[in-house]
Coordinates of C-alpha atoms in Angstrom, one line a residue:
Chain A
X1 CA -13.1 30.0 33.0
X2 CA -10.0 28.6 31.3
X3 CA -7.9 29.1 34.5
X4 CA -10.6 27.2 36.5
X5 CA -10.5 24.3 34.0
X6 CA -6.7 24.1 34.2
X7 CA -6.8 24.2 38.1
X8 CA -9.2 21.2 38.1
X9 CA -7.1 19.3 35.6
X10 CA -4.0 19.7 37.7
X11 CA -5.9 18.6 40.8
X12 CA -7.2 15.5 39.1
X13 CA -3.7 14.8 37.8
X14 CA -2.3 15.3 41.3
X15 CA -4.8 12.9 42.8
X16 CA -4.1 10.4 40.1
X17 CA -0.3 10.6 40.8
X18 CA -1.0 10.1 44.5
X19 CA -3.1 7.0 43.7
X20 CA -0.1 5.5 41.9
X21 CA 2.8 6.8 43.9
X22 CA 1.6 6.5 47.5
X23 CA 1.4 2.7 47.5
X24 CA 4.8 2.5 45.8
X25 CA 6.3 4.9 48.4
X26 CA 4.7 2.9 51.2
X27 CA 5.9 -0.4 49.8
X28 CA 9.4 1.0 49.3
X29 CA 9.4 2.5 52.8
X30 CA 8.3 -0.8 54.3
X31 CA 11.0 -2.7 52.3
X32 CA 13.6 -0.5 54.0
X33 CA 12.5 -1.4 57.6
X34 CA 13.9 -4.9 57.9
X35 CA 16.5 -3.8 60.4
X36 CA 14.9 -2.6 63.7
X37 CA 17.5 0.1 64.3
X38 CA 16.6 2.1 61.2
X39 CA 16.1 2.2 57.4
X40 CA 18.3 0.0 55.3
X41 CA 18.6 -2.0 52.1
X42 CA 18.9 -5.2 54.0
X43 CA 15.8 -6.8 52.4
X44 CA 17.3 -6.1 49.0
X45 CA 20.6 -7.6 50.0
X46 CA 18.9 -10.7 51.2
X47 CA 16.8 -11.0 48.0
X48 CA 19.8 -10.4 45.7
X49 CA 22.1 -12.7 47.6
X50 CA 19.5 -15.5 47.6
X51 CA 20.6 -18.2 45.1
X52 CA 17.0 -19.1 44.6
X53 CA 16.3 -15.5 43.4
X54 CA 19.2 -15.7 40.9
X55 CA 18.2 -19.1 39.6
X56 CA 14.5 -18.4 39.2
X57 CA 15.1 -14.9 37.8
X58 CA 17.6 -16.3 35.2
X59 CA 15.3 -19.2 34.4
X60 CA 12.3 -16.8 33.8
X61 CA 14.4 -14.3 31.7
X62 CA 15.7 -17.2 29.5
X63 CA 12.1 -18.5 29.2
X64 CA 10.9 -15.0 28.4
X65 CA 13.5 -14.6 25.6
X66 CA 12.5 -18.0 24.1
X67 CA 8.9 -17.0 24.4
X68 CA 9.5 -13.8 22.5
X69 CA 11.5 -15.5 19.8
X70 CA 8.9 -18.2 19.3
X71 CA 6.0 -15.7 19.5
X72 CA 7.6 -13.4 16.9
X73 CA 8.3 -16.4 14.6
X74 CA 4.6 -17.5 14.9
X75 CA 2.8 -14.2 15.1
X76 CA 4.6 -12.0 12.5
X77 CA 4.2 -14.4 9.5
X78 CA 0.7 -15.3 10.6
X79 CA -0.5 -11.7 11.0
X80 CA 1.3 -10.7 7.8
X81 CA -0.2 -13.6 5.8
X82 CA -3.7 -13.0 7.1
X83 CA -3.5 -9.3 6.2
X84 CA -2.0 -10.0 2.8
X85 CA -3.9 -13.1 1.5
X86 CA -6.8 -13.9 3.8
X87 CA -8.2 -10.7 5.2
X88 CA -11.6 -12.4 5.5
X89 CA -10.1 -14.7 8.1
X90 CA -9.1 -11.8 10.4
X91 CA -12.1 -12.0 12.7
X92 CA -11.5 -15.8 13.2
X93 CA -7.8 -15.3 13.9
X94 CA -8.6 -12.4 16.3
X95 CA -11.1 -14.6 18.1
X96 CA -8.5 -17.4 18.4
X97 CA -5.9 -15.1 19.7
X98 CA -8.3 -13.8 22.3
X99 CA -9.1 -17.3 23.7
X100 CA -6.2 -17.2 26.2
X101 CA -7.9 -14.2 27.9
X102 CA -11.1 -16.2 28.5
X103 CA -9.7 -19.6 29.1
X104 CA -7.9 -19.6 32.5
X105 CA -4.3 -20.7 32.5
X106 CA -5.1 -23.5 34.9
X107 CA -7.4 -25.1 32.2
X108 CA -4.6 -24.7 29.6
X109 CA -2.0 -26.3 31.9
X110 CA -4.3 -29.2 32.9
X111 CA -5.0 -29.8 29.2
X112 CA -1.2 -29.9 28.6
X113 CA -0.7 -32.4 31.5
X114 CA -3.4 -34.7 30.1
X115 CA -2.3 -34.3 26.4
X116 CA 1.5 -34.4 26.9
X117 CA 1.9 -36.7 30.0
X118 CA 4.4 -39.5 30.0
X119 CA 1.8 -42.0 28.7
X120 CA 0.7 -39.8 25.8
X121 CA 1.9 -40.0 22.2
X122 CA 3.9 -36.8 22.6
X123 CA 5.4 -37.1 26.1
X124 CA 6.7 -33.6 26.6
X125 CA 6.4 -34.0 30.4
X126 CA 8.7 -37.0 30.4
X127 CA 11.9 -34.9 30.4
X128 CA 13.0 -31.6 31.9
X129 CA 13.8 -30.1 28.5
X130 CA 10.4 -31.3 27.2
X131 CA 8.6 -29.6 30.2
X132 CA 10.6 -26.4 29.6
X133 CA 9.6 -26.5 26.0
X134 CA 5.9 -27.0 27.0
X135 CA 6.3 -24.1 29.5
X136 CA 7.5 -21.8 26.7
X137 CA 4.7 -22.9 24.4
X138 CA 2.3 -22.2 27.3
X139 CA 3.8 -18.7 27.7
X140 CA 3.4 -18.1 24.0
X141 CA -0.3 -18.9 24.2
X142 CA -0.7 -16.6 27.2
X143 CA 1.1 -13.8 25.5
X144 CA -0.7 -14.3 22.1
X145 CA -3.5 -11.8 22.6
X146 CA -0.9 -9.0 23.3
X147 CA 1.7 -10.0 20.7
X148 CA -0.9 -10.5 17.9
X149 CA -2.6 -7.2 18.6
X150 CA 0.7 -5.3 18.8
X151 CA 1.9 -6.8 15.5
X152 CA -1.4 -6.4 13.7
X153 CA -1.6 -2.8 14.8
X154 CA 1.9 -2.3 13.4
X155 CA 0.9 -3.9 10.1
X156 CA -2.1 -1.6 9.9
X157 CA 0.2 1.4 9.6
X158 CA 2.0 0.2 6.5
X159 CA 0.6 -0.7 3.0
X160 CA 1.5 -4.4 3.4
X161 CA 0.1 -5.5 -0.1
X162 CA 1.9 -2.8 -2.2
X163 CA 5.2 -3.1 -0.3
X164 CA 5.1 -6.9 -0.7
X165 CA 4.4 -6.6 -4.4
X166 CA 7.1 -3.9 -4.8
X167 CA 9.6 -6.3 -3.2
X168 CA 8.4 -9.3 -5.2
X169 CA 8.6 -7.6 -8.5
X170 CA 12.3 -6.8 -7.7
X171 CA 13.0 -10.5 -7.3
X172 CA 12.6 -10.9 -3.5
X173 CA 11.4 -14.1 -2.0
X174 CA 9.3 -14.5 1.1
X175 CA 12.2 -14.6 3.6
X176 CA 13.6 -11.4 2.2
X177 CA 10.2 -9.7 2.1
X178 CA 9.5 -10.5 5.8
X179 CA 13.0 -10.0 7.0
X180 CA 14.0 -6.8 5.1
X181 CA 10.7 -5.1 4.4
X182 CA 7.9 -6.2 6.8
X183 CA 9.7 -6.8 10.1
X184 CA 11.8 -3.6 10.1
X185 CA 8.6 -1.6 9.5
X186 CA 6.7 -3.2 12.4
X187 CA 9.7 -3.4 14.7
X188 CA 8.3 -0.9 17.2
X189 CA 5.1 -2.9 17.4
X190 CA 7.0 -6.2 17.8
X191 CA 9.1 -4.6 20.6
X192 CA 5.9 -3.5 22.4
X193 CA 4.6 -7.1 22.1
X194 CA 8.0 -8.4 23.3
X195 CA 7.9 -6.1 26.3
X196 CA 4.4 -7.2 27.3
X197 CA 5.4 -10.9 26.8
X198 CA 8.5 -10.3 29.0
X199 CA 6.3 -8.8 31.8
X200 CA 3.7 -11.7 31.5
X201 CA 6.4 -14.4 31.7
X202 CA 8.2 -12.8 34.6
X203 CA 5.1 -12.7 36.7
X204 CA 3.4 -15.9 35.5
X205 CA 2.6 -18.3 38.3
X206 CA 0.0 -21.0 37.3
X207 CA 1.7 -22.8 34.5
X208 CA 5.2 -22.7 36.0
X209 CA 3.9 -23.9 39.3
X210 CA 1.8 -26.8 38.0
X211 CA 4.6 -27.9 35.6
X212 CA 6.9 -27.6 38.6
X213 CA 9.5 -25.4 37.0
X214 CA 11.8 -23.1 39.0
X215 CA 10.4 -19.8 37.6
X216 CA 10.3 -16.3 39.1
X217 CA 6.5 -16.3 39.6
X218 CA 6.3 -19.3 41.9
X219 CA 9.4 -17.9 43.8
X220 CA 7.7 -14.5 44.4
X221 CA 4.5 -16.3 45.5
X222 CA 6.5 -18.5 47.9
X223 CA 8.4 -15.6 49.3
X224 CA 5.3 -13.5 49.8
X225 CA 3.7 -16.3 51.8
X226 CA 6.6 -16.8 54.1
X227 CA 8.4 -13.5 54.6
X228 CA 7.5 -9.9 55.4
X229 CA 10.1 -7.4 54.1
X230 CA 11.6 -9.4 51.1
X231 CA 8.3 -9.5 49.1
X232 CA 8.1 -5.7 49.4
X233 CA 11.7 -5.4 48.1
X234 CA 10.8 -7.9 45.3
X235 CA 7.8 -5.7 44.4
X236 CA 10.0 -2.7 44.0
X237 CA 12.5 -4.7 42.0
X238 CA 9.8 -5.9 39.7
X239 CA 8.5 -2.4 39.3
X240 CA 12.0 -1.0 38.5
X241 CA 12.4 -3.9 36.0
X242 CA 9.2 -3.0 34.2
X243 CA 10.3 0.7 34.0
X244 CA 13.7 -0.4 32.8
X245 CA 12.0 -2.4 30.0
X246 CA 9.9 0.5 29.0
X247 CA 12.9 2.8 28.9
X248 CA 14.7 0.2 26.8
X249 CA 11.8 0.1 24.4
X250 CA 11.8 3.9 24.1
X251 CA 15.5 3.9 23.6
X252 CA 15.3 1.2 20.9
X253 CA 12.4 3.0 19.2
X254 CA 14.6 6.1 18.8
X255 CA 17.2 4.1 16.9
X256 CA 14.7 1.8 15.0
X257 CA 14.6 2.3 11.2
X258 CA 12.8 5.5 10.3
X259 CA 9.6 5.2 8.5
X260 CA 6.9 7.3 6.8
X261 CA 4.6 6.4 9.7
X262 CA 7.0 7.5 12.3
X263 CA 8.9 10.4 10.8
X264 CA 10.4 12.0 13.9
Chain B
X1 CA 3.1 -8.9 -34.7
X2 CA 6.1 -11.2 -35.4
X3 CA 8.7 -9.3 -33.5
X4 CA 6.6 -8.4 -30.5
X5 CA 8.4 -8.2 -27.1
X6 CA 5.4 -8.6 -25.0
X7 CA 2.6 -10.7 -26.3
X8 CA -0.7 -11.1 -24.4
X9 CA -2.7 -13.8 -26.1
X10 CA -6.5 -14.5 -25.5
X11 CA -6.1 -13.6 -21.9
X12 CA -9.2 -13.9 -19.7
X13 CA -9.6 -13.2 -16.0
X14 CA -12.5 -14.1 -13.8
X15 CA -13.0 -13.6 -10.1
X16 CA -15.7 -16.2 -9.3
X17 CA -18.6 -15.6 -11.5
X18 CA -17.4 -12.2 -12.6
X19 CA -15.3 -11.9 -15.7
X20 CA -13.2 -8.7 -15.5
X21 CA -11.0 -9.3 -18.6
X22 CA -12.4 -11.0 -21.8
X23 CA -10.2 -12.3 -24.6
X24 CA -7.6 -9.7 -24.4
X25 CA -4.9 -9.7 -27.1
X26 CA -2.0 -7.3 -27.5
X27 CA 1.4 -7.3 -29.0
X28 CA 3.9 -4.7 -27.9
X29 CA 7.0 -4.0 -30.0
X30 CA 10.5 -3.7 -28.3
X31 CA 10.9 -0.2 -26.9
X32 CA 7.3 0.7 -27.5
X33 CA 5.3 2.7 -24.9
X34 CA 1.7 1.4 -24.7
X35 CA -1.0 2.9 -22.5
X36 CA -4.1 1.1 -21.2
X37 CA -6.7 3.8 -20.9
X38 CA -10.2 3.4 -19.4
X39 CA -12.5 4.2 -16.5
X40 CA -12.2 2.6 -13.1
X41 CA -13.2 -1.1 -13.2
X42 CA -12.5 -1.6 -16.9
X43 CA -9.9 -4.2 -16.3
X44 CA -6.8 -2.2 -17.3
X45 CA -5.0 -2.7 -13.9
X46 CA -6.0 -6.4 -13.9
X47 CA -4.2 -6.9 -17.3
X48 CA -1.2 -5.1 -15.9
X49 CA -1.2 -7.2 -12.8
X50 CA -1.4 -10.4 -14.9
X51 CA 1.6 -9.2 -16.9
X52 CA 3.5 -8.6 -13.6
X53 CA 2.4 -12.0 -12.2
X54 CA 0.3 -10.8 -9.3
X55 CA -2.8 -12.3 -10.9
X56 CA -2.9 -15.5 -12.8
X57 CA -5.0 -15.5 -16.0
X58 CA -8.1 -17.8 -16.0
X59 CA -7.2 -18.5 -19.7
X60 CA -4.7 -17.4 -22.3
X61 CA -0.9 -16.8 -22.4
X62 CA 1.5 -14.0 -21.7
X63 CA 4.9 -14.1 -23.5
X64 CA 7.8 -11.8 -22.6
X65 CA 10.9 -11.8 -24.9
X66 CA 9.8 -15.1 -26.4
X67 CA 9.3 -16.8 -23.1
X68 CA 6.0 -18.0 -21.8
X69 CA 5.7 -16.4 -18.3
X70 CA 2.1 -17.1 -17.7
X71 CA 2.7 -19.4 -14.7
X72 CA 5.9 -17.7 -13.4
X73 CA 6.0 -15.9 -10.1
X74 CA 6.5 -12.1 -10.1
X75 CA 10.1 -12.4 -8.8
X76 CA 11.0 -14.7 -11.7
X77 CA 9.9 -12.3 -14.5
X78 CA 12.6 -9.6 -14.5
X79 CA 10.0 -6.8 -14.7
X80 CA 10.2 -3.3 -13.2
X81 CA 7.1 -1.8 -11.8
X82 CA 6.1 1.6 -10.5
X83 CA 3.0 1.8 -8.2
X84 CA 0.4 4.5 -7.8
X85 CA 1.2 4.7 -4.0
X86 CA 5.0 4.9 -4.6
X87 CA 5.6 1.8 -2.5
X88 CA 9.1 2.9 -1.3
X89 CA 10.3 0.9 1.6
X90 CA 9.9 3.4 4.5
X91 CA 12.7 1.9 6.6
X92 CA 15.3 2.2 3.8
X93 CA 17.1 5.3 2.5
X94 CA 16.7 6.4 -1.1
X95 CA 20.0 4.7 -2.0
X96 CA 19.0 1.5 -0.2
X97 CA 15.6 1.5 -1.9
X98 CA 17.2 1.8 -5.4
X99 CA 19.8 -0.8 -4.5
X100 CA 17.1 -3.3 -3.2
X101 CA 16.7 -5.2 -6.5
X102 CA 20.4 -5.2 -7.1
X103 CA 21.1 -6.6 -3.7
X104 CA 18.4 -9.3 -4.1
X105 CA 20.1 -10.2 -7.5
X106 CA 23.4 -10.6 -5.7
X107 CA 25.3 -7.7 -7.3
X108 CA 28.6 -6.8 -5.6
X109 CA 28.4 -3.8 -3.3
X110 CA 30.7 -1.6 -5.3
X111 CA 28.7 -2.1 -8.4
X112 CA 25.5 -1.5 -6.5
X113 CA 26.9 1.9 -5.4
X114 CA 27.8 2.8 -9.0
X115 CA 24.4 1.8 -10.4
X116 CA 22.6 3.7 -7.6
X117 CA 24.6 6.9 -8.4
X118 CA 23.8 6.4 -12.1
X119 CA 20.1 6.0 -11.5
X120 CA 20.1 9.1 -9.2
X121 CA 21.6 11.1 -12.0
X122 CA 19.1 9.8 -14.5
X123 CA 16.2 11.0 -12.3
X124 CA 18.1 14.2 -11.6
X125 CA 18.2 13.7 -7.8
X126 CA 21.9 13.0 -7.3
X127 CA 22.1 14.4 -3.7
X128 CA 19.1 12.5 -2.3
X129 CA 20.8 9.1 -1.6
X130 CA 20.9 9.5 2.1
X131 CA 17.3 10.7 2.6
X132 CA 14.4 8.6 3.8
X133 CA 11.2 8.5 1.7
X134 CA 9.3 10.6 4.3
X135 CA 11.7 13.4 3.7
X136 CA 10.8 13.7 0.0
X137 CA 7.8 15.2 -1.8
X138 CA 5.4 13.0 -3.7
X139 CA 7.0 13.8 -7.1
X140 CA 10.5 13.0 -5.7
X141 CA 9.2 9.8 -4.2
X142 CA 7.8 8.7 -7.5
X143 CA 11.0 9.5 -9.3
X144 CA 12.9 7.3 -6.8
X145 CA 10.3 4.6 -7.3
X146 CA 11.1 4.8 -11.1
X147 CA 14.8 4.7 -10.4
X148 CA 14.3 1.6 -8.2
X149 CA 12.3 -0.1 -10.9
X150 CA 14.8 0.6 -13.6
X151 CA 18.0 -0.1 -11.5
X152 CA 18.1 -3.9 -12.1
X153 CA 17.7 -3.3 -15.9
X154 CA 14.4 -5.0 -16.3
X155 CA 13.2 -6.3 -19.6
X156 CA 9.8 -4.6 -19.2
X157 CA 8.6 -1.6 -17.3
X158 CA 5.0 -1.5 -15.9
X159 CA 3.6 1.8 -14.6
X160 CA 0.4 1.5 -12.6
X161 CA -1.2 5.0 -12.6
X162 CA 2.1 6.4 -11.3
X163 CA 1.0 10.0 -11.6
X164 CA -2.5 9.8 -10.1
X165 CA -1.4 10.8 -6.5
X166 CA 0.5 13.9 -7.7
X167 CA -0.7 17.4 -8.1
X168 CA -1.4 18.7 -11.6
X169 CA 1.9 20.6 -12.2
X170 CA 4.2 17.8 -11.0
X171 CA 2.1 15.3 -12.9
X172 CA 2.8 17.1 -16.2
X173 CA 6.6 17.5 -15.6
X174 CA 7.0 13.9 -14.3
X175 CA 5.0 12.6 -17.3
X176 CA 7.5 14.3 -19.7
X177 CA 10.4 13.0 -17.6
X178 CA 9.1 9.4 -17.7
X179 CA 8.7 9.5 -21.4
X180 CA 12.2 11.0 -21.9
X181 CA 13.8 8.4 -19.7
X182 CA 11.9 5.6 -21.4
X183 CA 13.0 6.8 -24.8
X184 CA 16.6 7.2 -23.7
X185 CA 16.7 3.7 -22.2
X186 CA 14.6 2.2 -25.0
X187 CA 12.7 0.0 -22.5
X188 CA 9.4 -1.5 -23.5
X189 CA 6.7 0.1 -21.2
X190 CA 3.1 -0.5 -20.4
X191 CA 1.4 2.4 -18.7
X192 CA -2.0 2.3 -17.0
X193 CA -4.1 5.5 -16.6
X194 CA -7.6 6.8 -16.5
X195 CA -6.4 10.2 -17.7
X196 CA -6.9 10.6 -21.4
X197 CA -4.6 13.6 -21.7
X198 CA -1.8 11.6 -20.0
X199 CA -2.3 8.7 -22.4
X200 CA -2.5 10.9 -25.5
X201 CA 0.6 12.8 -24.6
X202 CA 2.9 10.0 -23.6
X203 CA 2.1 6.9 -25.7
X204 CA 3.2 5.3 -28.9
X205 CA 0.0 3.4 -28.8
X206 CA -3.2 3.4 -26.7
X207 CA -5.5 0.5 -25.8
X208 CA -8.8 1.9 -24.7
X209 CA -10.6 -0.6 -22.4
X210 CA -14.2 -0.8 -21.3
X211 CA -15.9 -3.6 -19.3
X212 CA -12.9 -5.9 -19.7
X213 CA -12.7 -5.6 -23.4
X214 CA -10.1 -3.7 -25.6
X215 CA -12.5 -1.3 -27.4
X216 CA -9.8 0.1 -29.7
X217 CA -6.0 0.0 -30.1
X218 CA -4.2 2.6 -32.1
X219 CA -1.9 5.6 -32.1
X220 CA -3.1 8.7 -30.0
X221 CA -3.9 10.4 -33.3
X222 CA -6.1 7.5 -34.5
X223 CA -7.8 7.1 -31.2
X224 CA -8.6 10.7 -30.9
X225 CA -9.6 11.4 -34.5
X226 CA -11.0 8.1 -35.6
X227 CA -12.7 6.5 -32.5
X228 CA -14.2 3.2 -33.6
X229 CA -16.9 3.0 -30.9
X230 CA -19.3 5.4 -29.1
X231 CA -17.5 4.7 -25.8
X232 CA -14.0 5.6 -27.2
X233 CA -15.4 8.7 -28.8
X234 CA -17.0 9.8 -25.5
X235 CA -14.2 8.8 -23.2
X236 CA -11.3 10.3 -25.2
X237 CA -11.5 14.0 -25.5
X238 CA -14.6 16.2 -25.3
X239 CA -17.4 15.4 -27.7
X240 CA -20.5 17.1 -28.9
X241 CA -23.2 14.6 -29.7
X242 CA -25.9 15.3 -32.3
X243 CA -28.9 13.1 -32.9
X244 CA -29.9 12.9 -36.6
X245 CA -32.0 10.9 -39.1
X246 CA -30.5 9.4 -42.2
X247 CA -31.9 11.0 -45.3
X248 CA -29.9 9.6 -48.2
X249 CA -27.4 6.8 -47.2
X250 CA -25.7 6.8 -50.6
X251 CA -24.9 10.5 -50.4
X252 CA -24.3 10.5 -46.7
X253 CA -26.9 13.1 -45.9
X254 CA -28.3 13.3 -42.4
X255 CA -31.0 15.6 -41.1
X256 CA -30.0 17.3 -37.8
X257 CA -32.7 19.4 -36.2
X258 CA -34.3 21.0 -39.3
X259 CA -31.2 21.1 -41.5
X260 CA -29.3 18.7 -43.7
X261 CA -25.6 18.0 -43.4
X262 CA -23.4 15.6 -45.3
X263 CA -21.0 13.2 -43.5
X264 CA -18.0 11.4 -45.0
X265 CA -17.8 8.6 -42.5
X266 CA -19.6 5.3 -43.1
X267 CA -23.2 5.2 -41.9
X268 CA -22.8 1.6 -41.0
X269 CA -25.5 0.3 -43.3
X270 CA -28.1 2.6 -41.9
X271 CA -31.2 3.1 -44.1
X272 CA -33.1 6.2 -44.9
X273 CA -35.2 7.2 -41.9
X274 CA -32.9 5.4 -39.4
X275 CA -31.8 7.4 -36.3
X276 CA -28.0 8.0 -36.2
X277 CA -25.7 9.5 -33.5
X278 CA -23.2 12.0 -34.8
X279 CA -20.3 13.6 -33.0
X280 CA -18.1 16.6 -33.4
X281 CA -14.9 17.6 -31.6
X282 CA -15.0 21.1 -30.2
X283 CA -11.9 22.1 -32.1
X284 CA -13.5 21.0 -35.4
X285 CA -16.2 23.7 -35.1
X286 CA -16.1 27.3 -35.9
X287 CA -18.6 30.0 -35.1
X288 CA -19.8 31.4 -38.4
X289 CA -18.2 31.1 -41.8
X290 CA -14.7 29.6 -41.9
X291 CA -12.4 28.7 -44.8
X292 CA -12.7 25.1 -45.8
X293 CA -15.8 24.4 -43.7
X294 CA -18.5 23.0 -46.0
X295 CA -21.2 22.2 -43.4
X296 CA -23.4 24.5 -41.5
X297 CA -26.0 24.3 -38.7
X298 CA -27.9 27.3 -37.5
X299 CA -28.5 27.8 -33.8
X300 CA -28.5 30.3 -30.9
X301 CA -25.9 31.2 -28.4
X302 CA -26.8 29.4 -25.2
X303 CA -23.9 30.3 -22.9
X304 CA -20.6 32.1 -23.0
X305 CA -17.7 31.4 -20.5
X306 CA -14.8 33.8 -20.5
X307 CA -11.7 31.7 -19.5
X308 CA -8.9 34.2 -20.2
X309 CA -7.1 33.2 -23.3
X310 CA -10.0 31.0 -24.4
X311 CA -13.7 31.7 -24.6
X312 CA -16.0 28.7 -24.3
X313 CA -19.2 29.2 -26.3
X314 CA -22.2 26.9 -26.1
X315 CA -24.6 27.0 -29.1
X316 CA -28.1 25.4 -29.0
X317 CA -28.6 23.5 -32.2
X318 CA -32.2 22.1 -32.1
X319 CA -32.3 20.3 -28.7
X320 CA -28.6 19.7 -28.6
X321 CA -26.0 22.0 -27.0
X322 CA -22.8 22.2 -29.0
X323 CA -19.7 23.4 -27.0
X324 CA -16.7 25.0 -28.7
X325 CA -13.7 27.0 -27.8
X326 CA -12.5 30.2 -29.5
X327 CA -9.3 32.2 -28.8
X328 CA -9.8 35.5 -27.1
X329 CA -9.1 38.4 -29.3
X330 CA -9.0 41.9 -27.7
X331 CA -10.4 43.4 -30.8
X332 CA -13.5 41.1 -31.1
X333 CA -15.9 41.0 -28.2
X334 CA -17.4 37.7 -27.2
X335 CA -20.9 36.8 -28.6
X336 CA -24.0 37.6 -26.5
X337 CA -26.3 34.9 -25.1
X338 CA -29.5 34.7 -27.2
X339 CA -27.8 35.9 -30.4
X340 CA -28.5 33.8 -33.5
X341 CA -25.3 32.0 -34.6
X342 CA -24.3 29.3 -37.0
X343 CA -21.7 26.6 -36.4
X344 CA -19.6 25.4 -39.3
X345 CA -17.4 22.3 -39.8
X346 CA -16.2 20.0 -42.5
X347 CA -18.1 16.8 -43.5
X348 CA -14.8 14.9 -42.8
X349 CA -14.9 15.9 -39.1
X350 CA -18.3 14.4 -38.4
X351 CA -18.0 11.1 -36.5
X352 CA -20.7 8.5 -36.8
X353 CA -20.9 6.7 -33.5
X354 CA -21.6 2.9 -33.4

């Protein structure tokens, strides 16, 4: 009976693996067929040597880093404060953070264009720097549901109130409490949120395209519409990048401060 | 108290419509160990949190070492506190936890190291500096929490049910250790507990609280032997309650069941024929005649529990059941259920409950 159960479990696992791996292998195989005479990494060479790839990728990575920093600065103190002082507001905050999932990015970006156009009282779109700032703010909004949930889940695993009071009674101010007590104890959660944010920013198309910024998302879309083998190579690159991020998170988690919630 | 170190004056605390502490007054002398004892929800923790600065009093004043701290933030009060849930920072080692307050205060690193080593010696865990909290037992974690609270040399130490989360054996040993460290350092301490044995064994003075009011303040001896209210008498220690009718208020005679006894305590202006509630501690009662016992009530053995070194005997006196403990003697067999028996005690030991 038990052996039969194990056999079915392995079969389902195997089918699941095929479901995920076959398309990847097919894409990878297709990306190697750019040269007619045989398999080669020509598509990858073309992609990597493209100055547009380098520029858009660098732009998006910098934008992602700025988004993560701004997101952490906004979300960690907010989630901490709601948990500590205004727990009754949690459902409201959760609802607000979920809004970007139900409001399409195109609505957000058109709102931005109307609100912050050159004729508005806050003309973000009047300069390139201003537009870049608006892009990052837009990314923070898009990543809010993931970042907030990750941080809030992290905060749930520690006794926020008692740890805060313990630090306060020993003379610590708010900056010390958040920087030395709260943040290190939710670091893994913040890293998960950061990883998700990175993935969202790297693939985001709508906001970057409508704000006319040279980001990686519009580049991938443009390449996909006009080329055959390079998009497949890009897909594999994006996949490896995601796996690289996950490995980095795992690696960082291993060296993150030990806690009672994560003893091993 | 003119030379009080901590003075809580007419403090009141309300949360919306609900008043949880009413007109609370207390003066604590330097180096004194005072316990707040009471059931859950009596306001003891709220008073402690107001002293710490986590709650602001609705009315009244809190003075520490002559300085009004009522409106000061917790980080401006120079107080050490130990929490029920240990509250050690999970991301820091034991040494870093103890050094936390020192680092915040800006103490040089070398001095921090010396102080941490000193504190680890005081709590008898000198080798534990590099461990993380999750690697320690509950008792060890609470010792570290005590060391962390004491490291910055606070003016006042607050202990918020620090032993509640520990098992019975560790609780007793840590209780004795806390008292010994407190005496050695001479630090003024306020301890919150709902465990009467803890409060009686550790304190210089006890404040028994009920429904936001300090019912009685006194030494453990006074609180136990001369409870001033029915609540204190019932809450502190085990008590046998007897209902009686005042017979002669001048002589202090009260009729219990069908027999007369005399009480030395004041009958609080009760007149002849008034109902009165009397109480007797189990240890004040003997089974049968006993030297010095001048009062006697006949009854019947209702139950006998053999507990090893002690035998718990329950005697039915009228409608009341009186419980008492006698030492087990191998030469004397325990009494049998249903046997007629008398309980004896002194008139001084009878408490009249208000």
